[in-house]
Short mmCIF file of C-alpha atoms and ligand atoms in Angstrom, two decimals:
data_model
loop_
_atom_site.label_atom_id
_atom_site.label_comp_id
_atom_site.label_asym_id
_atom_site.label_seq_id
_atom_site.Cartn_x
_atom_site.Cartn_y
_atom_site.Cartn_z
CA UNK V 1 -39.10 48.30 0.87
CA UNK V 2 -43.13 48.00 1.63
CA UNK V 3 -44.65 46.32 -1.56
CA UNK V 4 -48.54 45.15 -2.27
CA UNK V 5 -49.45 42.67 -4.66
CA UNK V 6 -52.78 43.39 -5.37
CA UNK V 7 -55.74 41.30 -6.90
CA UNK V 8 -53.44 37.63 -7.55
CA UNK V 9 -54.97 34.58 -7.64
CA UNK V 10 -53.14 33.28 -4.12
CA UNK V 11 -52.03 29.58 -4.66
CA UNK V 12 -50.05 28.70 -1.58
CA UNK V 13 -50.18 24.51 -0.97
CA UNK V 14 -48.47 24.98 2.19
CA UNK V 15 -52.00 26.37 3.73
CA UNK V 16 -54.27 24.95 1.09
CA UNK V 17 -55.40 28.70 0.06
CA UNK V 18 -56.27 29.64 -3.41
CA UNK V 19 -58.23 32.68 -3.65
CA UNK V 20 -58.06 36.25 -5.15
CA UNK V 21 -56.31 37.63 -2.11
CA UNK V 22 -53.41 40.85 -1.55
CA UNK V 23 -50.17 39.88 -0.16
CA UNK V 24 -48.28 42.60 1.99
CA UNK V 25 -44.80 42.67 1.85
CA UNK V 26 -42.48 44.11 4.18
CA UNK V 27 -38.45 43.98 5.19
CA UNK V 28 -38.28 41.07 2.80
CA UNK V 29 -41.18 39.00 4.92
CA UNK V 30 -44.79 38.45 3.96
CA UNK V 31 -46.85 40.69 6.64
CA UNK V 32 -50.05 40.33 5.43
CA UNK V 33 -52.36 38.00 3.06
CA UNK V 34 -56.20 38.92 3.00
CA UNK V 35 -58.48 41.12 0.74
CA UNK V 36 -58.20 44.22 -0.34
CA UNK V 37 -55.20 45.77 1.95
CA UNK V 38 -55.35 49.34 1.97
CA UNK V 39 -51.47 50.19 3.45
CA UNK V 40 -48.70 52.77 2.32
CA UNK V 41 -46.50 50.84 0.26
CA UNK V 42 -43.07 52.15 -1.91
CA UNK V 43 -44.54 49.47 -4.84
CA UNK V 44 -48.22 48.26 -5.55
CA UNK V 45 -47.91 45.01 -8.10
CA UNK V 46 -51.19 44.93 -9.88
CA UNK V 47 -51.51 40.76 -10.38
CA UNK V 48 -55.03 41.03 -11.32
CA UNK V 49 -55.79 38.27 -14.16
CA UNK V 50 -52.36 36.27 -12.55
CA UNK V 51 -51.45 33.23 -10.06
CA UNK V 52 -49.44 34.40 -7.05
CA UNK V 53 -46.89 31.33 -6.13
CA UNK V 54 -44.43 30.82 -4.07
CA UNK V 55 -41.69 31.20 -6.19
CA UNK V 56 -39.93 27.95 -7.95
CA UNK V 57 -37.35 26.08 -6.93
CA UNK V 58 -34.91 24.27 -8.97
CA UNK V 59 -32.96 21.44 -7.53
CA UNK V 60 -30.76 20.76 -10.60
CA UNK V 61 -28.98 23.69 -12.57
CA UNK V 62 -25.55 23.99 -13.54
CA UNK V 63 -24.48 27.55 -12.99
CA UNK V 64 -20.82 26.48 -14.92
CA UNK V 65 -18.67 29.25 -12.84
CA UNK V 66 -16.15 28.64 -11.99
CA UNK V 67 -14.58 27.67 -15.02
CA UNK V 68 -16.70 27.72 -17.87
CA UNK V 69 -17.93 31.05 -17.59
CA UNK V 70 -18.32 31.04 -21.69
CA UNK V 71 -21.36 28.76 -21.16
CA UNK V 72 -23.00 30.70 -18.01
CA UNK V 73 -22.21 32.93 -15.16
CA UNK V 74 -23.52 33.00 -11.45
CA UNK V 75 -25.05 36.06 -12.61
CA UNK V 76 -26.31 35.09 -15.87
CA UNK V 77 -27.52 31.79 -14.35
CA UNK V 78 -29.44 33.74 -11.91
CA UNK V 79 -31.12 36.32 -14.34
CA UNK V 80 -32.38 33.57 -16.34
CA UNK V 81 -33.73 31.76 -12.85
CA UNK V 82 -35.20 35.27 -12.45
CA UNK V 83 -36.60 35.52 -15.41
CA UNK V 84 -38.37 31.51 -14.97
CA UNK V 85 -39.77 32.35 -11.93
CA UNK V 86 -37.28 30.81 -9.75
CA UNK V 87 -36.12 32.29 -6.38
CA UNK V 88 -33.75 29.49 -5.14
CA UNK V 89 -31.59 27.40 -7.86
CA UNK V 90 -28.95 24.55 -6.26
CA UNK V 91 -25.71 24.61 -8.34
CA UNK V 92 -24.37 21.34 -9.10
CA UNK V 93 -20.43 20.92 -8.88
CA UNK V 94 -19.66 20.15 -12.20
CA UNK V 95 -17.26 22.99 -12.54
CA UNK V 96 -13.49 23.73 -13.24
CA UNK V 97 -12.52 23.30 -10.59
CA UNK V 98 -15.59 21.04 -9.35
CA UNK V 99 -17.09 22.28 -6.54
CA UNK V 100 -15.26 19.62 -3.98
CA UNK V 101 -14.29 22.02 -1.29
CA UNK V 102 -14.97 24.53 1.53
CA UNK V 103 -13.25 27.06 -0.38
CA UNK V 104 -14.90 26.81 -3.92
CA UNK V 105 -17.78 26.32 -1.91
CA UNK V 106 -17.45 30.22 -0.22
CA UNK V 107 -16.19 31.47 -3.91
CA UNK V 108 -19.85 30.47 -5.25
CA UNK V 109 -21.71 31.96 -2.22
CA UNK V 110 -19.66 35.08 -2.31
CA UNK V 111 -20.20 35.42 -6.39
CA UNK V 112 -23.81 34.82 -5.54
CA UNK V 113 -24.34 37.31 -2.62
CA UNK V 114 -24.53 40.16 -5.48
CA UNK V 115 -26.74 37.77 -7.51
CA UNK V 116 -30.58 38.11 -8.56
CA UNK V 117 -31.88 34.66 -6.66
CA UNK V 118 -30.68 32.88 -3.85
CA UNK V 119 -28.13 30.14 -4.60
CA UNK V 120 -27.48 27.03 -2.87
CA UNK V 121 -24.57 24.73 -3.62
CA UNK V 122 -24.47 21.29 -3.53
CA UNK V 123 -20.63 19.47 -3.21
CA UNK V 124 -19.05 17.27 -5.36
CA UNK V 125 -19.23 13.37 -3.99
CA UNK V 126 -15.62 13.04 -4.84
CA UNK V 127 -12.45 14.94 -4.94
CA UNK V 128 -12.71 16.45 -8.95
CA UNK V 129 -15.69 14.37 -9.25
CA UNK V 130 -13.04 11.51 -10.40
CA UNK V 131 -14.93 8.61 -8.74
CA UNK V 132 -11.03 7.66 -6.45
CA UNK V 133 -11.19 9.79 -3.35
CA UNK V 134 -14.30 11.03 -1.02
CA UNK V 135 -14.01 15.27 -1.36
CA UNK V 136 -14.42 16.94 2.09
CA UNK V 137 -18.51 16.29 2.63
CA UNK V 138 -18.13 17.44 6.46
CA UNK V 139 -16.03 20.77 5.68
CA UNK V 140 -18.35 21.81 2.88
CA UNK V 141 -21.17 21.41 4.79
CA UNK V 142 -20.00 23.69 7.09
CA UNK V 143 -19.11 25.81 4.42
CA UNK V 144 -22.88 25.78 3.21
CA UNK V 145 -23.86 23.74 0.66
CA UNK V 146 -27.25 21.85 0.72
CA UNK V 147 -26.49 18.27 -0.72
CA UNK V 148 -23.88 16.53 -2.17
CA UNK V 149 -23.49 14.95 -6.24
CA UNK V 150 -21.63 13.55 -8.57
CA UNK V 151 -23.99 14.82 -11.37
CA UNK V 152 -22.88 14.54 -14.83
CA UNK V 153 -21.69 10.78 -13.98
CA UNK V 154 -22.40 8.33 -11.09
CA UNK V 155 -19.66 7.32 -8.89
CA UNK V 156 -19.13 3.93 -9.86
CA UNK V 157 -17.09 2.57 -7.02
CA UNK V 158 -20.11 1.55 -4.54
CA UNK V 159 -17.53 0.82 -1.88
CA UNK V 160 -16.77 4.65 -1.65
CA UNK V 161 -20.46 5.72 -2.67
CA UNK V 162 -21.68 3.79 0.44
CA UNK V 163 -18.81 5.51 2.62
CA UNK V 164 -20.37 8.86 0.85
CA UNK V 165 -23.92 8.22 2.05
CA UNK V 166 -22.68 7.17 5.75
CA UNK V 167 -21.01 10.64 6.06
CA UNK V 168 -24.06 12.09 4.03
CA UNK V 169 -26.31 10.46 6.57
CA UNK V 170 -24.32 11.95 9.52
CA UNK V 171 -24.22 15.41 8.03
CA UNK V 172 -28.00 15.32 7.64
CA UNK V 173 -27.35 16.02 3.42
CA UNK V 174 -29.21 14.72 0.70
CA UNK V 175 -27.63 12.94 -1.95
CA UNK V 176 -28.56 14.34 -5.42
CA UNK V 177 -27.88 11.34 -7.98
CA UNK V 178 -27.53 11.00 -11.76
CA UNK V 179 -27.92 7.42 -12.26
CA UNK V 180 -25.59 6.22 -15.33
CA UNK V 181 -24.04 2.82 -15.73
CA UNK V 182 -20.98 4.31 -17.80
CA UNK V 183 -19.95 0.74 -19.17
CA UNK V 184 -23.23 -0.07 -20.91
CA UNK V 185 -23.26 3.28 -22.87
CA UNK V 186 -22.46 2.47 -26.07
CA UNK V 187 -20.97 5.51 -28.48
CA UNK V 188 -23.29 8.24 -28.02
CA UNK V 189 -25.91 9.18 -25.51
CA UNK V 190 -28.88 8.85 -27.41
CA UNK V 191 -31.58 6.67 -26.82
CA UNK V 192 -31.03 2.98 -27.76
CA UNK V 193 -33.41 1.58 -30.41
CA UNK V 194 -33.92 3.67 -33.88
CA UNK V 195 -32.30 6.87 -33.07
CA UNK V 196 -28.76 4.87 -31.87
CA UNK V 197 -29.56 2.65 -34.83
CA UNK V 198 -29.81 5.82 -37.11
CA UNK V 199 -26.25 7.06 -35.59
CA UNK V 200 -24.62 3.82 -36.18
CA UNK V 201 -24.25 3.24 -32.51
CA UNK V 202 -25.64 1.39 -29.43
CA UNK V 203 -26.92 4.20 -27.27
CA UNK V 204 -28.13 3.79 -24.03
CA UNK V 205 -30.92 1.65 -23.21
CA UNK V 206 -33.24 2.12 -19.73
CA UNK V 207 -31.27 -0.30 -18.17
CA UNK V 208 -28.47 1.98 -18.16
CA UNK V 209 -30.09 4.22 -15.86
CA UNK V 210 -32.11 1.47 -14.06
CA UNK V 211 -29.04 -0.56 -12.94
CA UNK V 212 -27.67 2.43 -10.94
CA UNK V 213 -31.06 3.57 -10.02
CA UNK V 214 -31.82 0.74 -8.24
CA UNK V 215 -28.24 0.06 -6.72
CA UNK V 216 -28.38 3.36 -4.91
CA UNK V 217 -31.69 2.71 -3.64
CA UNK V 218 -30.13 0.00 -2.08
CA UNK V 219 -27.31 1.93 -0.99
CA UNK V 220 -29.60 4.36 1.04
CA UNK V 221 -31.80 1.97 2.63
CA UNK V 222 -28.13 0.42 3.71
CA UNK V 223 -27.06 3.62 4.94
CA UNK V 224 -30.07 5.22 5.91
CA UNK V 225 -28.88 8.64 3.85
CA UNK V 226 -31.85 10.59 2.09
CA UNK V 227 -31.75 9.72 -1.66
CA UNK V 228 -32.91 11.76 -5.04
CA UNK V 229 -32.98 10.56 -7.88
CA UNK V 230 -32.23 13.24 -10.39
CA UNK V 231 -33.90 13.37 -13.80
CA UNK V 232 -35.81 10.19 -14.24
CA UNK V 233 -36.26 8.94 -17.58
CA UNK V 234 -37.21 5.56 -17.84
CA UNK V 235 -40.87 3.71 -16.93
CA UNK V 236 -39.00 1.39 -14.72
CA UNK V 237 -37.66 3.87 -12.89
CA UNK V 238 -40.94 5.08 -11.83
CA UNK V 239 -41.69 1.69 -10.37
CA UNK V 240 -38.38 1.02 -8.33
CA UNK V 241 -39.23 4.50 -7.00
CA UNK V 242 -42.63 3.19 -6.21
CA UNK V 243 -41.09 -0.13 -4.58
CA UNK V 244 -38.15 1.88 -2.93
CA UNK V 245 -40.64 4.60 -1.13
CA UNK V 246 -42.82 1.42 -0.28
CA UNK V 247 -39.83 -0.47 1.54
CA UNK V 248 -39.08 2.54 3.58
CA UNK V 249 -36.34 4.46 1.61
CA UNK V 250 -35.88 8.23 2.42
CA UNK V 251 -36.11 8.38 -1.52
CA UNK V 252 -37.40 11.65 -3.57
CA UNK V 253 -36.91 11.91 -7.24
CA UNK V 254 -37.41 14.48 -9.73
CA UNK V 255 -38.15 14.55 -13.82
CA UNK V 256 -37.48 17.62 -16.21
CA UNK V 257 -39.88 18.87 -18.65
CA UNK V 258 -37.55 17.61 -21.47
CA UNK V 259 -38.44 14.37 -20.69
CA UNK V 260 -42.16 14.36 -20.45
CA UNK V 261 -42.44 16.67 -23.34
CA UNK V 262 -40.54 14.91 -25.95
CA UNK V 263 -40.52 11.83 -27.22
CA UNK V 264 -37.69 9.98 -29.36
CA UNK V 265 -40.25 10.57 -32.45
CA UNK V 266 -39.70 13.88 -31.71
CA UNK V 267 -35.72 13.97 -31.89
CA UNK V 268 -33.93 16.05 -34.86
CA UNK V 269 -30.97 14.21 -34.85
CA UNK V 270 -29.17 17.00 -37.36
CA UNK V 271 -29.64 19.32 -34.24
CA UNK V 272 -28.13 18.56 -30.91
CA UNK V 273 -29.77 20.80 -29.05
CA UNK V 274 -32.35 17.43 -28.66
CA UNK V 275 -28.94 15.59 -27.17
CA UNK V 276 -29.05 15.65 -23.06
CA UNK V 277 -28.19 12.96 -20.27
CA UNK V 278 -30.43 11.04 -19.82
CA UNK V 279 -31.61 11.14 -23.30
CA UNK V 280 -34.93 11.64 -24.84
CA UNK V 281 -37.24 8.20 -24.05
CA UNK V 282 -39.89 6.45 -26.12
CA UNK V 283 -43.59 7.33 -25.77
CA UNK V 284 -44.11 4.54 -23.35
CA UNK V 285 -41.68 5.90 -20.69
CA UNK V 286 -43.26 9.33 -21.15
CA UNK V 287 -46.41 8.03 -20.61
CA UNK V 288 -45.19 6.14 -17.66
CA UNK V 289 -43.28 9.32 -16.35
CA UNK V 290 -46.36 11.72 -16.46
CA UNK V 291 -48.13 8.75 -14.75
CA UNK V 292 -45.86 8.53 -11.79
CA UNK V 293 -46.03 12.41 -11.72
CA UNK V 294 -50.07 12.18 -11.50
CA UNK V 295 -49.89 9.29 -8.62
CA UNK V 296 -47.35 11.20 -6.69
CA UNK V 297 -44.60 8.77 -7.17
CA UNK V 298 -42.34 11.64 -8.66
CA UNK V 299 -41.87 14.61 -5.89
CA UNK V 300 -40.20 17.20 -7.77
CA UNK V 301 -39.76 19.02 -11.53
CA UNK V 302 -36.30 20.10 -11.67
CA UNK V 303 -34.36 21.98 -15.40
CA UNK V 304 -31.03 20.15 -15.43
CA UNK V 305 -30.34 23.89 -17.04
CA UNK V 306 -27.32 22.85 -18.83
CA UNK V 307 -26.20 25.71 -20.63
CA UNK V 308 -23.60 24.87 -23.85
CA UNK V 309 -22.06 27.54 -26.20
CA UNK V 310 -23.09 27.52 -29.74
CA UNK V 311 -20.38 26.15 -31.45
CA UNK V 312 -19.83 23.49 -29.00
CA UNK V 313 -23.52 22.46 -29.61
CA UNK V 314 -22.72 22.51 -33.17
CA UNK V 315 -20.33 19.97 -33.14
CA UNK V 316 -23.07 17.53 -34.24
CA UNK V 317 -24.79 15.25 -32.83
CA UNK V 318 -22.29 12.35 -31.99
CA UNK V 319 -20.24 14.84 -30.35
CA UNK V 320 -21.62 17.66 -29.08
CA UNK V 321 -22.08 17.84 -25.30
CA UNK V 322 -25.20 16.80 -23.13
CA UNK V 323 -27.96 19.44 -22.06
CA UNK V 324 -30.10 21.97 -22.74
CA UNK V 325 -31.10 25.06 -21.13
CA UNK V 326 -34.19 24.65 -18.83
CA UNK V 327 -34.73 27.64 -16.34
CA UNK V 328 -36.60 30.33 -18.82
CA UNK V 329 -38.60 27.36 -20.25
CA UNK V 330 -39.64 24.89 -17.12
CA UNK V 331 -42.73 26.64 -15.42
CA UNK V 332 -44.35 27.26 -19.19
CA UNK V 333 -43.61 23.74 -20.28
CA UNK V 334 -45.13 21.89 -16.91
CA UNK V 335 -48.17 23.97 -17.04
CA UNK V 336 -48.94 23.25 -20.62
CA UNK V 337 -48.11 20.02 -20.88
CA UNK V 338 -49.06 18.65 -17.14
CA UNK V 339 -51.95 20.64 -15.62
CA UNK V 340 -53.58 21.81 -19.17
CA UNK V 341 -53.60 18.42 -20.69
CA UNK V 342 -54.99 17.16 -17.08
CA UNK V 343 -52.68 15.41 -15.74
CA UNK V 344 -52.38 17.43 -12.20
CA UNK V 345 -53.61 20.69 -11.32
CA UNK V 346 -52.05 24.35 -10.81
CA UNK V 347 -51.48 23.40 -6.62
CA UNK V 348 -49.71 20.00 -7.23
CA UNK V 349 -47.65 22.22 -9.82
CA UNK V 350 -46.46 24.25 -7.55
CA UNK V 351 -45.85 21.32 -5.15
CA UNK V 352 -43.75 19.97 -7.28
CA UNK V 353 -42.13 23.29 -8.54
CA UNK V 354 -41.77 24.89 -5.07
CA UNK V 355 -43.15 23.45 -2.42
CA UNK V 356 -41.65 19.77 -2.29
CA UNK V 357 -38.02 20.90 -2.98
CA UNK V 358 -38.07 23.15 -0.31
CA UNK V 359 -38.80 20.18 1.67
CA UNK V 360 -36.28 18.34 0.37
CA UNK V 361 -33.71 20.99 1.10
CA UNK V 362 -35.08 21.20 4.66
CA UNK V 363 -35.61 25.32 4.28
CA UNK V 364 -38.57 27.33 5.14
CA UNK V 365 -38.92 28.42 1.89
CA UNK V 366 -42.24 27.25 -0.77
CA UNK V 367 -44.31 28.79 1.39
CA UNK V 368 -46.16 32.34 1.48
CA UNK V 369 -47.91 32.13 4.60
CA UNK V 370 -47.04 35.20 6.92
CA UNK V 371 -44.04 35.49 8.71
CA UNK V 372 -42.31 33.54 5.87
CA UNK V 373 -39.52 34.92 2.81
CA UNK V 374 -41.17 37.01 0.29
CA UNK V 375 -39.83 34.70 -2.65
CA UNK V 376 -42.49 35.37 -4.93
CA UNK V 377 -43.81 34.55 -8.95
CA UNK V 378 -46.24 36.49 -10.36
CA UNK V 379 -47.32 34.39 -13.52
CA UNK V 380 -50.20 34.42 -16.09
CA UNK V 381 -51.43 31.75 -17.21
CA UNK V 382 -54.10 32.61 -19.25
CA UNK V 383 -52.31 34.28 -22.67
CA UNK V 384 -50.50 31.67 -24.86
CA UNK V 385 -46.94 32.94 -26.00
CA UNK V 386 -43.94 31.62 -28.10
CA UNK V 387 -41.08 30.53 -26.37
CA UNK V 388 -38.16 32.75 -28.14
CA UNK V 389 -34.48 30.98 -27.34
CA UNK V 390 -33.13 34.92 -28.72
CA UNK V 391 -34.92 35.93 -25.79
CA UNK V 392 -33.46 33.97 -23.14
CA UNK V 393 -31.25 35.93 -20.26
CA UNK V 394 -28.85 32.78 -19.97
CA UNK V 395 -25.94 33.26 -21.51
CA UNK V 396 -26.83 30.31 -23.84
CA UNK V 397 -29.65 29.21 -25.51
CA UNK V 398 -29.56 25.26 -26.51
CA UNK V 399 -32.82 24.63 -26.23
CA UNK V 400 -35.14 22.35 -28.53
CA UNK V 401 -38.15 24.15 -27.91
CA UNK V 402 -37.89 27.50 -29.57
CA UNK V 403 -41.26 28.37 -31.16
CA UNK V 404 -43.41 26.29 -28.99
CA UNK V 405 -46.50 28.03 -27.97
CA UNK V 406 -46.89 27.39 -24.36
CA UNK V 407 -48.92 28.89 -21.25
CA UNK V 408 -47.27 30.47 -18.42
CA UNK V 409 -45.65 33.40 -18.82
CA UNK V 410 -43.78 34.58 -15.84
CA UNK V 411 -44.30 38.48 -15.18
CA UNK V 412 -42.62 39.11 -11.81
CA UNK V 413 -40.28 37.86 -9.79
CA UNK V 414 -39.53 38.89 -6.30
CA UNK V 415 -37.20 37.54 -3.85
CA UNK V 416 -36.79 38.72 -0.36
CA UNK V 417 -39.31 41.33 -0.98
CA UNK V 418 -37.37 43.16 -3.96
CA UNK V 419 -38.89 42.50 -7.13
CA UNK V 420 -36.23 40.79 -9.89
CA UNK V 421 -37.59 40.15 -12.93
CA UNK V 422 -40.29 42.41 -14.61
CA UNK V 423 -41.51 41.19 -17.99
O1 DOR F 1 -27.53 16.37 -20.17
C1 DOR F 1 -26.81 17.00 -19.16
N1 DOR F 1 -26.01 17.87 -18.88
N2 DOR F 1 -26.89 16.17 -18.17
C2 DOR F 1 -25.66 15.91 -17.22
O2 DOR F 1 -26.09 14.90 -16.15
C3 DOR F 1 -24.70 16.65 -17.18
C4 DOR F 1 -25.48 18.07 -17.76
C5 DOR F 1 -24.35 18.99 -18.12
O3 DOR F 1 -23.26 19.39 -17.02
O4 DOR F 1 -24.05 19.53 -19.21
ZN1 ZN F 2 -27.13 14.49 -14.44
ZN1 ZN F 3 -27.39 17.72 -14.34
#
């Protein structure tokens, strides 16, 4: 398969390139990047007026298979990823069974081999994510996991987590941490303060996240494990990350679009599509998160794509499960709320959504120089469009962003030189 992408604005942070250039792709690899490439090709993609960037990489996707196929499957989740400009996604292990063994890792990789984008499984830290006994981290590493995580919760037993981090350090696996001190969560996952008061519960204070974030940074310093903090939502977490990095921790951090687009004033307690874990925070937190992104303290933007079926989400705010889908809205929300609002430039956004995730995963992706895998997204950033949750490719459409007017429409997604999504 020979493909030429013509006349796009090629942005490749790995080389600093930002120019109108053609890209020639053959056998799944980028073979030439230059002005006006004239070559025989099986397909020509006209990217005039669009940006041509390394395919997005999501460090935090819930694909739900095995076990919760009514919410999402590996196939449908990968279709949603392709529609969102993602070419690689990391699959969280809170499935049924949990991804806690080499067998389940192999099951996921087998299914993913037929799917539209690259899938990298993440292994659970403990067996069944029960927090009692370590999973076979070494065996899962051999089977192909990219990281370990207990996402959905924290490993509350610090001694056990320390042991897991020692193994992770030895196996050269990053540890993706969901920070939540469960004993401090009161009644419902909703921000403590006026929203929690309105629901008659104590809710989730910033401390719930911060106390585990600081613990985990400490464990990372003690063990030498690479720690990646998932879905940071509090203003204090930005400070702790900065201090941890300054203090020599092998530390990276991600923020999800819902945590920098939404403030607690925007939450409609009649709509459980505003319920996610961690919860939407205050305006002050959101400003601190956006400044953390601006100042380079935060490394990545991830989705925490968490599909749930409509009847599950319809149980009311107190009883509905946490989470929203994100793969098909992440780029546009990030471009609209971070780049258009002047917090960061486009190059930095591409770094946060592709290059930095690739570095965290230690892959050669996130770079569309000559010789690299042809994982590419072609995106129109000039024309506004309305998010329509009924057009999602995901099996679920639990999103609070229906009807939002945004910029950054994905036109084409290319994985290993093959067009896997056409708008
Ligand atoms: O909102 C969330 N949903 N946060 C999590 O940590 C887990 C996720 C899920 O699996 O639904
Ligand atoms: Zn989580
Ligand atoms: Zn998650």
